[in-house]
Amino acid sequence: MMNCEEYLLQLNARHDGELAADQCAELETHLVECSHCRAAAEGFDSIDAELRVAFAPRRAAAAALTDRVLAEVRALADNSPTPAPAAPRTRLFGELSLADWGRTLLASAAGFLLAVALFRSSPAPQVNPGHVLTAATSAQPAGHVVLASGPVQMRAVNQIPVFNCPSGSAIKPASVVRTGDNARCELSLAGGNKVRLDRNTEITLHQPDRVEVNSGRLWAASKAAAPIEIVSYGCSIKSDSGSELAVERQPKSMRVVVVDGAVNLSTAKESKQLAGGQQVDVAEDQIVASSSENDPLLETAWINGMLAGRSSGRQEFGQRVQGLLAQVGSAKLSLLYEDELRRLGDGGVPPLVAYLKSTQDKPAEGQRIIAARIVADVAQPRRIGDLVVLLQDQSPEVRYHAARGLERLTGRDQGLTTDAWKAESTAEEREAAYQKWKEWWTANSDRYAAHSHANVLALAV
Amino acid sequence: MTADSDLVRLVQGGQTSAYEELVRRWSARILAVCHARVRSAHTAEEMAQEAMLRGLRAIGSLNDPAKFGPWLCGIAVRVCLDWLKCGQARQVSLEAMTDDHAENWLAHSGDAPDQVAAKNDDERRLLAEVAGLPESYREVILMYYYEDVTYADVAQVLGVSAATVNARLTKARAMLRERLSGLQR
């Protein structure tokens, strides 16, 4: 029986996405009974959030440091194939030769001109003429880049210089933010709202509560106490209460998908209140029901990859995965939901395993078998521990799929064939095979890359 | 993704450009290691830059390319110790690490004065409390929040187990919560 001090360690690991799925169930049970640990869980959330905000400038500094070191490495490479020892340096610029400076300046100029060309090639942002822009001199950032999967660029409105924005960068009000072909990003806005940009998306962050979509796709979540306005294509989308929505801007139209909550959509000709689940297209100031047959979860599936593997996105990602799973086998376009779950690959396995663990009291439920089947097909070696634990599931089908996944990943069956896990074996035979799997994994886990230490511990109990 | 060991072998074979990828992967962690030791953000950046360049110069002496990360961290620690020993540490003394001097801990040469001044009191106090943590806790907090890493990543650099990283993070966060709330135990 663990004490609260040990549960606190588990709470900390769970917060960071480092706790094995099978330990989560026992922890959840303890949290129901222990107010001290519940308070501690909230404390972890709040201190973590505060630390992430406080460290945002440090992350930006780390990115700038990287650039400086790379410049010096390239300069050294140009000068000599085997860099000569140099005295300890405290100033970068004073020790570069004239030739180094020349190359550095030429490279900088080329990059600058390229950035100007890229930004100038996109349509100018459409600003609602009725809105007065606040001068971009506020010392308070309008937001921060909290996640970037590739290069994200920023410039001030009506200015030319372009800056790269790694994770942690602060975004001032009246800034244009743009993602390229291979980048998605998430911005945390002052006030607590969030926006995510898909690839090839450009927005203007006028203020923390006013975002303009110039091109591409945006997802936004607003809190009840922090209204947000999304403007695009001459339209205004206002959310006065907590809501989640997505906007896709095309050259001559716009799609609005309301995932949750309610928003008010206004064009020059009409205004409509939209509720969660609704999708509309806007063209020539007219609002019509969307022709898309995808529900909001599928329309916003592009954000799933940004959530997978992030401790801060774990809860949201788990909800989305379970939402997709609920539609498999029941929705009209059921295959699309299963395809999305499979597309997530190994990143989607933790919430599926968590779902299987949390539904042990409904062993025969159809969605459990679908979840187990997907896990068996897509799990990577680091999930072997999770699959071993699933061998003890109440459902023969789930056990069968777990064994199938283990055979795919390891080439082994520990003396019990995959079919036998479904029907033909006795409880004693299954227990014996399970123990062999446990011992084997404990002895061999080091051979498999990127497994979780906690995963090994889970089986050592 | 090319393994660190393969990149190291390329550099050792004369392909210096391969070191650029190693810099991208390790610069944030090296900066965190330096920051934990010298406490001044600006000095940490200089130390980290020096460490990574020393790593390039000395990479021919690395016998086990798979151990590049911990090896480079060792260089960073020695660079910081050299700096601390030679008396430059007097410029930013431990006594200076109070709330009033949190700017030293925060400041980066690229920050405009208004950006430094604009950090709210809560953030300044939090970072000052981080600076005041015992080294093993300060180190793990810095490593964890300077970039997106796992417990295994931090454990590899510090030479401890992932369970130890968890324990230190748990304790560090608890200490920060207590200090910020002013509670006494």
Short mmCIF file of N, CA and C in Angstrom, two decimals, chain B residues 27-167:
data_model
loop_
_atom_site.label_atom_id
_atom_site.label_comp_id
_atom_site.label_asym_id
_atom_site.label_seq_id
_atom_site.Cartn_x
_atom_site.Cartn_y
_atom_site.Cartn_z
N SER B 27 22.11 22.61 -27.54
CA SER B 27 22.42 23.95 -27.02
C SER B 27 21.53 24.34 -25.85
N ALA B 28 20.24 24.02 -25.92
CA ALA B 28 19.35 24.39 -24.81
C ALA B 28 19.75 23.66 -23.54
N ARG B 29 20.09 22.39 -23.65
CA ARG B 29 20.47 21.62 -22.46
C ARG B 29 21.79 22.12 -21.89
N ILE B 30 22.73 22.44 -22.76
CA ILE B 30 24.01 22.96 -22.29
C ILE B 30 23.80 24.30 -21.60
N LEU B 31 22.94 25.11 -22.17
CA LEU B 31 22.65 26.40 -21.55
C LEU B 31 22.04 26.20 -20.17
N ALA B 32 21.15 25.24 -20.04
CA ALA B 32 20.53 24.97 -18.73
C ALA B 32 21.58 24.52 -17.72
N VAL B 33 22.50 23.66 -18.16
CA VAL B 33 23.57 23.19 -17.26
C VAL B 33 24.41 24.38 -16.79
N CYS B 34 24.75 25.25 -17.71
CA CYS B 34 25.58 26.41 -17.37
C CYS B 34 24.82 27.36 -16.44
N HIS B 35 23.56 27.56 -16.76
CA HIS B 35 22.75 28.48 -15.97
C HIS B 35 22.61 27.99 -14.54
N ALA B 36 22.55 26.67 -14.36
CA ALA B 36 22.43 26.11 -13.02
C ALA B 36 23.68 26.40 -12.20
N ARG B 37 24.80 26.54 -12.88
CA ARG B 37 26.05 26.72 -12.16
C ARG B 37 26.47 28.17 -11.97
N VAL B 38 26.28 28.98 -12.99
CA VAL B 38 26.78 30.35 -12.87
C VAL B 38 25.68 31.34 -12.49
N ARG B 39 24.44 30.93 -12.60
CA ARG B 39 23.26 31.68 -12.13
C ARG B 39 22.94 32.92 -12.95
N SER B 40 23.92 33.57 -13.52
CA SER B 40 23.61 34.73 -14.36
C SER B 40 23.24 34.24 -15.76
N ALA B 41 22.10 34.69 -16.26
CA ALA B 41 21.63 34.23 -17.56
C ALA B 41 22.60 34.63 -18.67
N HIS B 42 23.08 35.87 -18.60
CA HIS B 42 23.98 36.36 -19.66
C HIS B 42 25.29 35.58 -19.64
N THR B 43 25.83 35.38 -18.43
CA THR B 43 27.09 34.63 -18.32
C THR B 43 26.88 33.19 -18.79
N ALA B 44 25.74 32.62 -18.46
CA ALA B 44 25.45 31.23 -18.86
C ALA B 44 25.49 31.11 -20.37
N GLU B 45 24.98 32.09 -21.07
CA GLU B 45 25.00 32.03 -22.54
C GLU B 45 26.43 32.06 -23.06
N GLU B 46 27.26 32.87 -22.46
CA GLU B 46 28.67 32.92 -22.89
C GLU B 46 29.36 31.60 -22.59
N MET B 47 29.08 31.05 -21.41
CA MET B 47 29.71 29.78 -21.04
C MET B 47 29.25 28.67 -21.98
N ALA B 48 27.97 28.66 -22.29
CA ALA B 48 27.43 27.61 -23.16
C ALA B 48 28.03 27.72 -24.56
N GLN B 49 28.16 28.93 -25.04
CA GLN B 49 28.75 29.13 -26.36
C GLN B 49 30.19 28.62 -26.36
N GLU B 50 30.93 28.98 -25.33
CA GLU B 50 32.33 28.53 -25.22
C GLU B 50 32.40 27.02 -25.15
N ALA B 51 31.50 26.41 -24.36
CA ALA B 51 31.52 24.95 -24.20
C ALA B 51 31.26 24.25 -25.53
N MET B 52 30.32 24.74 -26.29
CA MET B 52 30.00 24.07 -27.56
C MET B 52 31.13 24.23 -28.56
N LEU B 53 31.82 25.34 -28.52
CA LEU B 53 32.95 25.51 -29.44
C LEU B 53 34.14 24.67 -28.98
N ARG B 54 34.34 24.58 -27.67
CA ARG B 54 35.39 23.69 -27.17
C ARG B 54 35.08 22.25 -27.57
N GLY B 55 33.79 21.91 -27.53
CA GLY B 55 33.39 20.56 -27.93
C GLY B 55 33.77 20.26 -29.37
N LEU B 56 33.57 21.23 -30.24
CA LEU B 56 33.96 21.04 -31.64
C LEU B 56 35.46 20.84 -31.77
N ARG B 57 36.20 21.64 -31.02
CA ARG B 57 37.67 21.55 -31.13
C ARG B 57 38.18 20.23 -30.56
N ALA B 58 37.51 19.72 -29.53
CA ALA B 58 38.01 18.53 -28.84
C ALA B 58 37.35 17.23 -29.28
N ILE B 59 36.47 17.32 -30.27
CA ILE B 59 35.64 16.14 -30.59
C ILE B 59 36.47 14.95 -31.05
N GLY B 60 37.67 15.23 -31.55
CA GLY B 60 38.53 14.13 -31.96
C GLY B 60 38.93 13.25 -30.80
N SER B 61 38.84 13.77 -29.58
CA SER B 61 39.26 13.00 -28.41
C SER B 61 38.12 12.20 -27.80
N LEU B 62 36.91 12.31 -28.37
CA LEU B 62 35.76 11.58 -27.82
C LEU B 62 35.80 10.14 -28.32
N ASN B 63 36.07 9.22 -27.41
CA ASN B 63 36.23 7.82 -27.81
C ASN B 63 34.90 7.10 -28.02
N ASP B 64 33.87 7.51 -27.29
CA ASP B 64 32.57 6.85 -27.41
C ASP B 64 31.57 7.87 -27.97
N PRO B 65 31.39 7.91 -29.27
CA PRO B 65 30.50 8.93 -29.87
C PRO B 65 29.08 8.91 -29.31
N ALA B 66 28.66 7.75 -28.81
CA ALA B 66 27.29 7.68 -28.29
C ALA B 66 27.13 8.49 -27.01
N LYS B 67 28.25 8.84 -26.38
CA LYS B 67 28.19 9.58 -25.12
C LYS B 67 28.42 11.08 -25.35
N PHE B 68 28.12 11.55 -26.56
CA PHE B 68 28.40 12.95 -26.88
C PHE B 68 27.75 13.91 -25.89
N GLY B 69 26.48 13.71 -25.63
CA GLY B 69 25.75 14.65 -24.78
C GLY B 69 26.37 14.78 -23.40
N PRO B 70 26.48 13.69 -22.66
CA PRO B 70 27.12 13.79 -21.34
C PRO B 70 28.55 14.33 -21.41
N TRP B 71 29.27 13.97 -22.46
CA TRP B 71 30.64 14.47 -22.61
C TRP B 71 30.63 15.99 -22.77
N LEU B 72 29.75 16.49 -23.61
CA LEU B 72 29.67 17.94 -23.83
C LEU B 72 29.22 18.65 -22.55
N CYS B 73 28.32 18.02 -21.80
CA CYS B 73 27.90 18.61 -20.53
C CYS B 73 29.07 18.68 -19.57
N GLY B 74 29.93 17.67 -19.60
CA GLY B 74 31.12 17.71 -18.76
C GLY B 74 32.02 18.88 -19.11
N ILE B 75 32.15 19.14 -20.40
CA ILE B 75 32.93 20.31 -20.84
C ILE B 75 32.29 21.58 -20.31
N ALA B 76 30.97 21.65 -20.41
CA ALA B 76 30.26 22.86 -19.95
C ALA B 76 30.48 23.08 -18.45
N VAL B 77 30.43 22.01 -17.69
CA VAL B 77 30.64 22.13 -16.24
C VAL B 77 32.04 22.65 -15.96
N ARG B 78 33.03 22.14 -16.70
CA ARG B 78 34.41 22.59 -16.47
C ARG B 78 34.58 24.04 -16.87
N VAL B 79 33.96 24.44 -17.95
CA VAL B 79 34.03 25.86 -18.37
C VAL B 79 33.46 26.74 -17.27
N CYS B 80 32.35 26.32 -16.69
CA CYS B 80 31.72 27.12 -15.63
C CYS B 80 32.59 27.14 -14.38
N LEU B 81 33.18 26.00 -14.04
CA LEU B 81 34.03 25.95 -12.85
C LEU B 81 35.24 26.86 -13.05
N ASP B 82 35.81 26.84 -14.25
CA ASP B 82 36.96 27.72 -14.54
C ASP B 82 36.56 29.17 -14.33
N TRP B 83 35.40 29.51 -14.80
CA TRP B 83 34.92 30.89 -14.69
C TRP B 83 34.70 31.26 -13.23
N LEU B 84 34.11 30.34 -12.48
CA LEU B 84 33.84 30.63 -11.08
C LEU B 84 35.14 30.77 -10.30
N LYS B 85 36.13 29.95 -10.64
CA LYS B 85 37.39 29.97 -9.89
C LYS B 85 38.21 31.21 -10.17
N CYS B 86 38.11 31.72 -11.38
CA CYS B 86 39.03 32.80 -11.74
C CYS B 86 38.58 34.14 -11.21
N GLY B 87 37.55 34.14 -10.39
CA GLY B 87 37.19 35.37 -9.70
C GLY B 87 36.15 36.20 -10.40
N GLN B 88 35.80 35.86 -11.64
CA GLN B 88 34.77 36.63 -12.33
C GLN B 88 33.43 36.47 -11.66
N ALA B 89 33.32 35.42 -10.83
CA ALA B 89 32.06 35.20 -10.12
C ALA B 89 31.74 36.34 -9.19
N ARG B 90 32.78 37.13 -8.82
CA ARG B 90 32.50 38.24 -7.91
C ARG B 90 31.55 39.24 -8.55
N GLN B 91 31.54 39.23 -9.89
CA GLN B 91 30.67 40.21 -10.57
C GLN B 91 29.21 39.94 -10.29
N VAL B 92 28.87 38.66 -10.10
CA VAL B 92 27.50 38.31 -9.76
C VAL B 92 27.57 37.36 -8.58
N SER B 93 27.52 37.91 -7.37
CA SER B 93 27.72 37.09 -6.19
C SER B 93 26.43 36.40 -5.81
N LEU B 94 26.60 35.37 -4.97
CA LEU B 94 25.43 34.67 -4.49
C LEU B 94 24.50 35.61 -3.74
N GLU B 95 25.11 36.54 -3.00
CA GLU B 95 24.29 37.48 -2.25
C GLU B 95 23.46 38.35 -3.17
N ALA B 96 23.92 38.51 -4.41
CA ALA B 96 23.18 39.34 -5.35
C ALA B 96 21.93 38.66 -5.87
N MET B 97 21.83 37.36 -5.59
CA MET B 97 20.69 36.62 -6.12
C MET B 97 19.49 36.78 -5.21
N THR B 98 19.09 38.02 -4.99
CA THR B 98 17.88 38.28 -4.22
C THR B 98 16.81 38.73 -5.20
N ASP B 99 15.61 38.96 -4.68
CA ASP B 99 14.54 39.43 -5.56
C ASP B 99 14.96 40.68 -6.32
N ASP B 100 15.71 41.57 -5.61
CA ASP B 100 16.08 42.83 -6.25
C ASP B 100 17.00 42.61 -7.43
N HIS B 101 17.68 41.46 -7.47
CA HIS B 101 18.64 41.24 -8.55
C HIS B 101 18.20 40.13 -9.48
N ALA B 102 16.92 39.89 -9.51
CA ALA B 102 16.42 38.84 -10.40
C ALA B 102 16.71 39.16 -11.85
N GLU B 103 16.90 40.48 -12.15
CA GLU B 103 17.22 40.84 -13.54
C GLU B 103 18.49 40.14 -14.00
N ASN B 104 19.48 40.02 -13.09
CA ASN B 104 20.72 39.34 -13.48
C ASN B 104 20.42 37.93 -13.93
N TRP B 105 19.52 37.31 -13.24
CA TRP B 105 19.19 35.94 -13.55
C TRP B 105 18.36 35.83 -14.82
N LEU B 106 17.57 36.89 -15.09
CA LEU B 106 16.68 36.87 -16.23
C LEU B 106 17.31 37.41 -17.49
N ALA B 107 18.19 38.40 -17.33
CA ALA B 107 18.56 39.24 -18.46
C ALA B 107 19.28 38.49 -19.54
N HIS B 108 18.92 38.80 -20.72
CA HIS B 108 19.61 38.27 -21.90
C HIS B 108 19.99 39.46 -22.73
N SER B 109 21.14 39.41 -23.39
CA SER B 109 21.61 40.59 -24.12
C SER B 109 20.62 41.02 -25.18
N GLY B 110 19.76 40.08 -25.61
CA GLY B 110 18.80 40.43 -26.66
C GLY B 110 17.54 41.06 -26.12
N ASP B 111 17.34 41.05 -24.77
CA ASP B 111 16.13 41.61 -24.21
C ASP B 111 16.23 43.12 -24.17
N ALA B 112 15.24 43.78 -24.66
CA ALA B 112 15.20 45.24 -24.52
C ALA B 112 14.87 45.57 -23.08
N PRO B 113 15.35 46.69 -22.61
CA PRO B 113 15.10 47.04 -21.20
C PRO B 113 13.62 47.03 -20.86
N ASP B 114 12.79 47.47 -21.82
CA ASP B 114 11.37 47.49 -21.49
C ASP B 114 10.81 46.09 -21.35
N GLN B 115 11.40 45.12 -22.09
CA GLN B 115 10.94 43.75 -21.96
C GLN B 115 11.32 43.18 -20.60
N VAL B 116 12.58 43.49 -20.16
CA VAL B 116 12.98 43.00 -18.85
C VAL B 116 12.10 43.65 -17.78
N ALA B 117 11.91 44.95 -17.91
CA ALA B 117 11.14 45.65 -16.88
C ALA B 117 9.69 45.23 -16.89
N ALA B 118 9.23 44.75 -18.05
CA ALA B 118 7.82 44.42 -18.17
C ALA B 118 7.48 43.09 -17.51
N LYS B 119 8.45 42.23 -17.19
CA LYS B 119 8.13 40.94 -16.57
C LYS B 119 7.47 41.23 -15.24
N ASN B 120 6.31 40.56 -15.02
CA ASN B 120 5.59 40.94 -13.83
C ASN B 120 6.26 40.42 -12.59
N ASP B 121 5.79 40.95 -11.45
CA ASP B 121 6.44 40.63 -10.18
C ASP B 121 6.40 39.15 -9.88
N ASP B 122 5.30 38.49 -10.23
CA ASP B 122 5.19 37.07 -9.93
C ASP B 122 6.26 36.28 -10.67
N GLU B 123 6.48 36.58 -11.94
CA GLU B 123 7.48 35.86 -12.72
C GLU B 123 8.87 36.10 -12.15
N ARG B 124 9.14 37.37 -11.80
CA ARG B 124 10.46 37.71 -11.25
C ARG B 124 10.68 36.97 -9.95
N ARG B 125 9.66 36.93 -9.13
CA ARG B 125 9.81 36.27 -7.84
C ARG B 125 10.01 34.76 -8.04
N LEU B 126 9.25 34.19 -8.98
CA LEU B 126 9.37 32.76 -9.25
C LEU B 126 10.79 32.42 -9.70
N LEU B 127 11.31 33.18 -10.63
CA LEU B 127 12.66 32.89 -11.14
C LEU B 127 13.71 33.12 -10.06
N ALA B 128 13.47 34.10 -9.20
CA ALA B 128 14.40 34.32 -8.08
C ALA B 128 14.36 33.12 -7.14
N GLU B 129 13.17 32.56 -6.93
CA GLU B 129 13.07 31.37 -6.07
C GLU B 129 13.76 30.18 -6.72
N VAL B 130 13.65 30.06 -8.03
CA VAL B 130 14.35 28.98 -8.73
C VAL B 130 15.85 29.13 -8.53
N ALA B 131 16.33 30.38 -8.63
CA ALA B 131 17.76 30.64 -8.44
C ALA B 131 18.21 30.25 -7.04
N GLY B 132 17.29 30.32 -6.08
CA GLY B 132 17.62 30.03 -4.70
C GLY B 132 17.47 28.57 -4.30
N LEU B 133 17.04 27.72 -5.21
CA LEU B 133 16.90 26.30 -4.89
C LEU B 133 18.27 25.66 -4.71
N PRO B 134 18.33 24.57 -3.94
CA PRO B 134 19.57 23.79 -3.91
C PRO B 134 19.97 23.35 -5.31
N GLU B 135 21.27 23.18 -5.55
CA GLU B 135 21.74 22.99 -6.93
C GLU B 135 21.07 21.83 -7.64
N SER B 136 20.90 20.70 -6.96
CA SER B 136 20.36 19.53 -7.67
C SER B 136 18.92 19.77 -8.11
N TYR B 137 18.17 20.55 -7.33
CA TYR B 137 16.78 20.86 -7.72
C TYR B 137 16.76 21.96 -8.78
N ARG B 138 17.64 22.95 -8.60
CA ARG B 138 17.69 24.05 -9.57
C ARG B 138 18.06 23.49 -10.94
N GLU B 139 19.01 22.59 -10.94
CA GLU B 139 19.49 22.00 -12.20
C GLU B 139 18.37 21.28 -12.94
N VAL B 140 17.58 20.50 -12.22
CA VAL B 140 16.57 19.71 -12.89
C VAL B 140 15.42 20.61 -13.38
N ILE B 141 15.11 21.66 -12.62
CA ILE B 141 14.07 22.60 -13.06
C ILE B 141 14.54 23.30 -14.34
N LEU B 142 15.77 23.77 -14.36
CA LEU B 142 16.29 24.47 -15.54
C LEU B 142 16.29 23.54 -16.75
N MET B 143 16.77 22.32 -16.56
CA MET B 143 16.83 21.40 -17.69
C MET B 143 15.44 21.09 -18.20
N TYR B 144 14.46 20.98 -17.30
CA TYR B 144 13.13 20.56 -17.72
C TYR B 144 12.39 21.69 -18.42
N TYR B 145 12.66 22.95 -18.04
CA TYR B 145 11.85 24.04 -18.59
C TYR B 145 12.55 24.84 -19.68
N TYR B 146 13.84 24.58 -19.92
CA TYR B 146 14.53 25.28 -21.00
C TYR B 146 14.08 24.78 -22.37
N GLU B 147 13.63 23.52 -22.44
CA GLU B 147 13.14 22.97 -23.70
C GLU B 147 12.21 21.82 -23.37
N ASP B 148 11.55 21.28 -24.39
CA ASP B 148 10.64 20.14 -24.20
C ASP B 148 11.46 18.86 -24.15
N VAL B 149 11.60 18.32 -22.95
CA VAL B 149 12.40 17.10 -22.76
C VAL B 149 11.61 16.10 -21.94
N THR B 150 12.09 14.87 -21.95
CA THR B 150 11.50 13.83 -21.12
C THR B 150 12.40 13.61 -19.90
N TYR B 151 11.88 12.82 -18.95
CA TYR B 151 12.71 12.47 -17.79
C TYR B 151 13.97 11.74 -18.25
N ALA B 152 13.83 10.89 -19.27
CA ALA B 152 14.99 10.14 -19.76
C ALA B 152 16.05 11.07 -20.32
N ASP B 153 15.62 12.12 -21.01
CA ASP B 153 16.57 13.09 -21.57
C ASP B 153 17.37 13.75 -20.44
N VAL B 154 16.65 14.19 -19.42
CA VAL B 154 17.32 14.87 -18.30
C VAL B 154 18.23 13.89 -17.56
N ALA B 155 17.73 12.67 -17.38
CA ALA B 155 18.51 11.66 -16.67
C ALA B 155 19.82 11.38 -17.39
N GLN B 156 19.76 11.34 -18.71
CA GLN B 156 20.97 11.06 -19.49
C GLN B 156 22.03 12.13 -19.25
N VAL B 157 21.60 13.38 -19.20
CA VAL B 157 22.55 14.47 -19.02
C VAL B 157 23.11 14.48 -17.60
N LEU B 158 22.24 14.24 -16.63
CA LEU B 158 22.67 14.35 -15.24
C LEU B 158 23.31 13.07 -14.72
N GLY B 159 23.19 11.99 -15.48
CA GLY B 159 23.79 10.74 -15.04
C GLY B 159 23.05 10.10 -13.89
N VAL B 160 21.73 10.31 -13.84
CA VAL B 160 20.91 9.69 -12.80
C VAL B 160 19.77 8.93 -13.48
N SER B 161 18.92 8.31 -12.67
CA SER B 161 17.80 7.57 -13.25
C SER B 161 16.62 8.51 -13.49
N ALA B 162 15.69 8.06 -14.33
CA ALA B 162 14.48 8.84 -14.57
C ALA B 162 13.68 8.99 -13.28
N ALA B 163 13.73 7.97 -12.42
CA ALA B 163 13.01 8.05 -11.15
C ALA B 163 13.60 9.16 -10.27
N THR B 164 14.91 9.32 -10.33
CA THR B 164 15.55 10.40 -9.56
C THR B 164 15.14 11.76 -10.11
N VAL B 165 15.06 11.86 -11.42
CA VAL B 165 14.61 13.12 -12.03
C VAL B 165 13.20 13.44 -11.54
N ASN B 166 12.35 12.43 -11.52
CA ASN B 166 10.97 12.62 -11.04
C ASN B 166 10.97 13.09 -9.59
N ALA B 167 11.78 12.44 -8.77
CA ALA B 167 11.81 12.81 -7.35
C ALA B 167 12.29 14.25 -7.17
#
